[in-house]
Structure formats: C-alpha cells, structure tokens
Amino acid sequence: MSVQVATVKLADMELKEAVRERPAEASPVLAATVSPAEPDNCPGIPAPSQPVKGAPASAMKRSDPAQRPREGGEGAGSPEGAVSEAPRTVKKIQFADQKREFNKRPTKIGRRSLSRSISQSSTDSYSSAASYTDSSDDETSPRDKQQKNSKGSGDFCVKNIKQAEFGRREIEIAEQEMPALMALRKRAQGEKPLSGAKIVGCTHITAQTAVLIETLGALGAQCRWAACNIYSTLNEVAAALAESGFPVFSWKGESEDDFWWCIDRCVNVEGWQPNMILDDGGDLTHWIYKKYPNMFKKIKGIVEESVTGVHRLYQLSKAGKLCVPAMNVNDSVTKQKFDNLYCCRESILDGLKRTTDMMFGGKQVVVCGYGEVGKGCCAALKAMGSIVYVTEIDPICALQACMDGFRLVKLNEVIRQVDIVITCTGNKNVVTREHLDRMKNGCIVCNMGHSNTEIDVASLRTPELTWERVRSQVDHVIWPDGKRIVLLAEGRLLNLSCSTVPTFVLSITATTQALALIELYNAPEGRYKQDVYLLPKKMDEYVASLHLPTFDAHLTELSDEQAKYLGLNKNGPFKPNYYRY
C-alpha cells in the first residue's frame, strides 16, 4: 500500500515540474500533434459531414471508416490501478485542445450521408465521388464551375485551376527525366514539323504526358486533351496545362458520364476540327466513329499505344471500317520492351506497397498473363521472395514462364491458396465471380492490364456483399460469412491509379508517340493506306539512341567491311522487321 502512495506522489511531482518547465505556447503545438486531422487539412479527403452531391439511394451497405472508434480518444490512455489519478491529470493538461478537436467530429447523421450506391458502373461509385478532393467545395462537379486561367480563357474543365503552380513544378521535375523528348523538342522546334496539326488526345494526364503535350505544342501542333482513365489524372498537372493555354478536360474521380462528356468537349468544338488522333485504349477513336464519323474525312491518322486500342483498330481494319492510317505504337520495340516490361517491373511493387503496406516475402501470387507486362510483374515479385504462379493461354509465353522458373497453372488450381491475384492480359472476365467466391480471406485482387474488364467487378455489386472503403483506391468487399477480399482501384489499372510510373520509361513511350505523329502527319499521300502499321525500325532505334547519353553510353560503330559483311547500312536499321528482341 505504501508503494502505491509513493508512486502517486512521485507522479504528481513530475507532473508539476513538467507544467512549470513547458512554455505556454507549447500547448497548441502539442494539441496539433495529437489531434485528428480536420478535413480541410487533408487534401484528398472529403469533409465527412458534407453529403455527396447527387448520391443515389441504395439498399446496399457500405460501412464508413469515420464511424469506427479512433485511437487516442477520451479514455484511450487511462491506466489501471492506484496510479490512475495522475495520468488523468496529465490528460486534462496536455489534451485539452484535443478534446475540443474531437468534439468537432461529425454527427452520425453527417457520416451516414456519405453512404452511396455502388450498384451502377464501376465509375459511379463511392470512390469516384468522395475521394481525391482538394478543397471544401469538392462536392461541386468541375462541370458546374466557371473557371478561367490568368489569360481569361475558360476553354477547359479541371478540378481547380488554382493548383496550376504545383502542377508546373511536377512538370519541371518530369522534364529532367525525359531527355529524349526534351532533345526532340530542341532539335525540331525550329522546323515546326507539326505546324498546322490539330491533335486531339485521350491518354493518362500525368506530369509525363504534360511534357509530351507541351512538346507537341512546341513543334507547332494545336492540342485538345481528355483522360483515358477516370482515376489516373493528376489534378494539379491538368490545371497547369489549362493555365498554359491547353484545352484540357479531365479530373481525378470522374463518373462514366463525365468521362464521355470530357471526350466530347475535346472533339465537338465550334471552329476547330482535329486532323490527328493520339489515343490510349481506343475510347476517343470509338467516340468519333460513333458520334462524328464525318470528321475522318480530314483526319490524317491515328496513333494508338495500348493493347486494347490496337486490338480495336485491327478489328476495324479487318471489317473494312478503318477510314484512315493508324500507327501501332504498342507493338513497337521501344514500347513493348521498356514501357511494358521495365515500367511494370518497378510500378507493380510501388502500387501494392502504397495501397496495402504488405510484405512480399513468402506470399503466394498468381499472375494472369505472361506477356511483357506479366514478365515484369513476375520478375519483381520473384526478386522480393514471393512464390509466383502464372496462367497463360499462349504455349510460347507459357514455355517462357516455365523456363524462367515459374509454375504454370490454371487459375482454378490455386485460387483458394494465393494471397495476391494480378491480371495482365487485356482480356475480359479473367477473374470471375466464381473465382472471387473461392478466394481466401484477405486475398488482394488487382489489375495491371489496360482494360477494366479483366476482373468481373460488376458481379460484386450485389445486395448481399458489403463494400467498405479502407483508403483511397482500396476497398474491402465483405461476404455474408465475414470473408473479405481487398480490391484495388476497382479493377482498373493499378500503377497509374494507385501510384506512379517511372518517368524515364515514359520518356521512351512519349518520344515514340511524338515521332509517330510526325511521321503520319508529314507522310506523302499514298505512303500509308487505311490499315494498321508498326513504327519503322529506324524510328525505334532513333528513340533508343536519344536515351543513351543519360547513361554515358557509347555505341560501337561498324567498319565498312563489317557493314558489308552483314549487309547493313552503317547507320541502321540494324535488325530486320521480323527480328524478335
């Protein structure tokens, strides 16, 4: 008993000493350190007390993270036993401001107003409306805002034009890692090879894409741009482009209706008609074919960079409906070997780490598809100590997977035991509801392919399943028996939705796109017919050569005798078109 009394007295003495020594102005600092962040202080998190504008009623359930008990609240740190009085006194002195902060938390009614239907398309979901916010008026759609840049132009639609300064800094950082594109801009700026070109683009709007857009502008082109993915736009970069005078229509977290509206605003404008298309996924090309087919009379060509978009172009060509020449950038060597392979090898880990904080060592992972994207994902996960399985339909790719040390399986064989499922096929319904039902509790499901159809997310939007938003781009889908899976980016592209991709690799792809546009725009009539073409080998080699100085690399030159022996031009191309790298 005496020991307990002595402990209380000692605690009181230390407490009084701490109060005398602490400066008076330290209290707000301490309170700010321990108090929960208010919505205004957290860009990207909406104010819980404000309902989502236009949220439809729904019979489905989505639990709200705001309703969970917070750590550090009143009573959270109360010790037990006889020494409980001293800690209570400490709490009154140190956490007085914190208590007021907690009293500001929204009521249950305010939190409940965040509930939102997810029974519609993947774009019309909780995340697309209640995430990625930047200010207190985030519930207002950019379509309803009247914004102008410093030059008085309002021909754009972005989240917040006031973020332009921050976006400009990101673009400047990206320029340092995009040496080839900057070199191309410097070399060709005087010639203006795209003078008179009116390019309408639909790609991811990131700092790297902004460098491409501004390069096209420096080469003489007029550009109008929309996003090919509702989650990948960097709002500050879109604002910086709009401030620079580029008509950009995009923001992060668009609905499906917003997505098509933005594309239409790029295309359907009075007094301006595109004569070149730069597409990523084929949505822009599809929209023009569907709504404005007469525009193809003046369009000189299409440049497409994705598996999905190229597949659509070949379908049009086979059906005799392709009206203009198209350049297949996706299957160029520089795109396949660098963007698809090396980019995904790094960005898959980045996306998974940022969203799940998981450790990869010992985890069982199944990667669906062993193309260049799948090869990159498998190599990265294997290097981190994961046990990697591969599914594949192509026997050649399947044999490559086996020779690289991966076990080739059918998805049904391992679906119950794996910790992570990654799709990299560009196909549809690779992971079906049957697979999702059989997954073990806590399994992570994500997509690294371009299309959002690889995982059957629509089948998860049923009344018996509960969706729980964990953090930005991370959802728990909970079954009636309590089992839950972790779905990332609602089945859309993981790396561009949840993280970033290496700028240097994107420099290679962007330079390839720029050269393809220059080639198609300046090609004499008759060189390219209404078909799909690969980028000339010489251009592929030129793109690669522009990036070598970054590594202080020095190419060996052929002697005249060697060139004659190989039957090559000393300046290239060095490989025939049928060569497989």
PDB file of N, CA, C and O in Angstrom, residues 142-164:
ATOM      1  N   PRO A 142     -16.651  19.734 -61.355  1.00  0.00           N
ATOM      2  CA  PRO A 142     -15.960  20.720 -62.194  1.00  0.00           C
ATOM      3  C   PRO A 142     -16.807  21.178 -63.375  1.00  0.00           C
ATOM      4  O   PRO A 142     -16.622  22.291 -63.875  1.00  0.00           O
ATOM      5  N   ARG A 143     -17.734  20.359 -63.804  1.00  0.00           N
ATOM      6  CA  ARG A 143     -18.611  20.754 -64.911  1.00  0.00           C
ATOM      7  C   ARG A 143     -19.518  21.906 -64.522  1.00  0.00           C
ATOM      8  O   ARG A 143     -20.007  22.647 -65.393  1.00  0.00           O
ATOM      9  N   ASP A 144     -19.758  22.068 -63.222  1.00  0.00           N
ATOM     10  CA  ASP A 144     -20.641  23.137 -62.746  1.00  0.00           C
ATOM     11  C   ASP A 144     -19.881  24.397 -62.355  1.00  0.00           C
ATOM     12  O   ASP A 144     -20.492  25.381 -61.942  1.00  0.00           O
ATOM     13  N   LYS A 145     -18.556  24.351 -62.445  1.00  0.00           N
ATOM     14  CA  LYS A 145     -17.747  25.502 -62.052  1.00  0.00           C
ATOM     15  C   LYS A 145     -17.443  26.393 -63.255  1.00  0.00           C
ATOM     16  O   LYS A 145     -17.290  25.910 -64.371  1.00  0.00           O
ATOM     17  N   GLN A 146     -17.344  27.674 -63.013  1.00  0.00           N
ATOM     18  CA  GLN A 146     -16.910  28.628 -64.027  1.00  0.00           C
ATOM     19  C   GLN A 146     -15.494  29.071 -63.669  1.00  0.00           C
ATOM     20  O   GLN A 146     -15.290  29.834 -62.740  1.00  0.00           O
ATOM     21  N   GLN A 147     -14.510  28.532 -64.392  1.00  0.00           N
ATOM     22  CA  GLN A 147     -13.114  28.838 -64.100  1.00  0.00           C
ATOM     23  C   GLN A 147     -12.449  29.462 -65.321  1.00  0.00           C
ATOM     24  O   GLN A 147     -12.785  29.137 -66.453  1.00  0.00           O
ATOM     25  N   LYS A 148     -11.515  30.338 -65.076  1.00  0.00           N
ATOM     26  CA  LYS A 148     -10.718  30.959 -66.137  1.00  0.00           C
ATOM     27  C   LYS A 148      -9.259  30.970 -65.711  1.00  0.00           C
ATOM     28  O   LYS A 148      -8.950  31.100 -64.518  1.00  0.00           O
ATOM     29  N   ASN A 149      -8.374  30.829 -66.691  1.00  0.00           N
ATOM     30  CA  ASN A 149      -6.956  30.931 -66.373  1.00  0.00           C
ATOM     31  C   ASN A 149      -6.527  32.389 -66.355  1.00  0.00           C
ATOM     32  O   ASN A 149      -7.349  33.297 -66.554  1.00  0.00           O
ATOM     33  N   SER A 150      -5.254  32.632 -66.128  1.00  0.00           N
ATOM     34  CA  SER A 150      -4.773  34.013 -65.992  1.00  0.00           C
ATOM     35  C   SER A 150      -4.902  34.820 -67.279  1.00  0.00           C
ATOM     36  O   SER A 150      -4.870  36.050 -67.252  1.00  0.00           O
ATOM     37  N   LYS A 151      -5.068  34.128 -68.423  1.00  0.00           N
ATOM     38  CA  LYS A 151      -5.229  34.816 -69.704  1.00  0.00           C
ATOM     39  C   LYS A 151      -6.687  35.067 -70.042  1.00  0.00           C
ATOM     40  O   LYS A 151      -6.993  35.591 -71.116  1.00  0.00           O
ATOM     41  N   GLY A 152      -7.573  34.668 -69.144  1.00  0.00           N
ATOM     42  CA  GLY A 152      -9.002  34.907 -69.349  1.00  0.00           C
ATOM     43  C   GLY A 152      -9.714  33.821 -70.119  1.00  0.00           C
ATOM     44  O   GLY A 152     -10.913  33.938 -70.394  1.00  0.00           O
ATOM     45  N   SER A 153      -9.034  32.735 -70.459  1.00  0.00           N
ATOM     46  CA  SER A 153      -9.653  31.649 -71.217  1.00  0.00           C
ATOM     47  C   SER A 153     -10.367  30.679 -70.283  1.00  0.00           C
ATOM     48  O   SER A 153      -9.859  30.354 -69.206  1.00  0.00           O
ATOM     49  N   GLY A 154     -11.525  30.238 -70.710  1.00  0.00           N
ATOM     50  CA  GLY A 154     -12.273  29.252 -69.940  1.00  0.00           C
ATOM     51  C   GLY A 154     -12.492  27.963 -70.705  1.00  0.00           C
ATOM     52  O   GLY A 154     -13.353  27.158 -70.341  1.00  0.00           O
ATOM     53  N   ASP A 155     -11.712  27.745 -71.768  1.00  0.00           N
ATOM     54  CA  ASP A 155     -11.858  26.559 -72.608  1.00  0.00           C
ATOM     55  C   ASP A 155     -11.099  25.390 -71.987  1.00  0.00           C
ATOM     56  O   ASP A 155     -10.094  24.908 -72.516  1.00  0.00           O
ATOM     57  N   PHE A 156     -11.573  24.933 -70.859  1.00  0.00           N
ATOM     58  CA  PHE A 156     -11.007  23.782 -70.160  1.00  0.00           C
ATOM     59  C   PHE A 156     -11.963  23.390 -69.051  1.00  0.00           C
ATOM     60  O   PHE A 156     -12.895  24.140 -68.722  1.00  0.00           O
ATOM     61  N   CYS A 157     -11.761  22.227 -68.485  1.00  0.00           N
ATOM     62  CA  CYS A 157     -12.541  21.805 -67.320  1.00  0.00           C
ATOM     63  C   CYS A 157     -11.654  20.928 -66.449  1.00  0.00           C
ATOM     64  O   CYS A 157     -11.400  19.765 -66.780  1.00  0.00           O
ATOM     65  N   VAL A 158     -11.163  21.493 -65.365  1.00  0.00           N
ATOM     66  CA  VAL A 158     -10.285  20.787 -64.440  1.00  0.00           C
ATOM     67  C   VAL A 158     -10.835  20.943 -63.030  1.00  0.00           C
ATOM     68  O   VAL A 158     -11.781  21.693 -62.802  1.00  0.00           O
ATOM     69  N   LYS A 159     -10.213  20.254 -62.092  1.00  0.00           N
ATOM     70  CA  LYS A 159     -10.703  20.286 -60.715  1.00  0.00           C
ATOM     71  C   LYS A 159     -10.573  21.678 -60.098  1.00  0.00           C
ATOM     72  O   LYS A 159     -11.508  22.229 -59.555  1.00  0.00           O
ATOM     73  N   ASN A 160      -9.366  22.241 -60.203  1.00  0.00           N
ATOM     74  CA  ASN A 160      -9.119  23.534 -59.566  1.00  0.00           C
ATOM     75  C   ASN A 160      -7.958  24.221 -60.277  1.00  0.00           C
ATOM     76  O   ASN A 160      -6.820  23.796 -60.135  1.00  0.00           O
ATOM     77  N   ILE A 161      -8.237  25.253 -61.007  1.00  0.00           N
ATOM     78  CA  ILE A 161      -7.204  25.952 -61.779  1.00  0.00           C
ATOM     79  C   ILE A 161      -6.159  26.585 -60.861  1.00  0.00           C
ATOM     80  O   ILE A 161      -5.013  26.829 -61.278  1.00  0.00           O
ATOM     81  N   LYS A 162      -6.502  26.790 -59.598  1.00  0.00           N
ATOM     82  CA  LYS A 162      -5.562  27.411 -58.661  1.00  0.00           C
ATOM     83  C   LYS A 162      -4.390  26.486 -58.314  1.00  0.00           C
ATOM     84  O   LYS A 162      -3.421  26.933 -57.705  1.00  0.00           O
ATOM     85  N   GLN A 163      -4.483  25.230 -58.676  1.00  0.00           N
ATOM     86  CA  GLN A 163      -3.400  24.287 -58.399  1.00  0.00           C
ATOM     87  C   GLN A 163      -2.326  24.302 -59.479  1.00  0.00           C
ATOM     88  O   GLN A 163      -1.383  23.508 -59.423  1.00  0.00           O
ATOM     89  N   ALA A 164      -2.449  25.195 -60.435  1.00  0.00           N
ATOM     90  CA  ALA A 164      -1.548  25.196 -61.596  1.00  0.00           C
ATOM     91  C   ALA A 164      -0.080  25.331 -61.200  1.00  0.00           C
ATOM     92  O   ALA A 164       0.795  24.696 -61.801  1.00  0.00           O
TER      93      ALA A 164
END
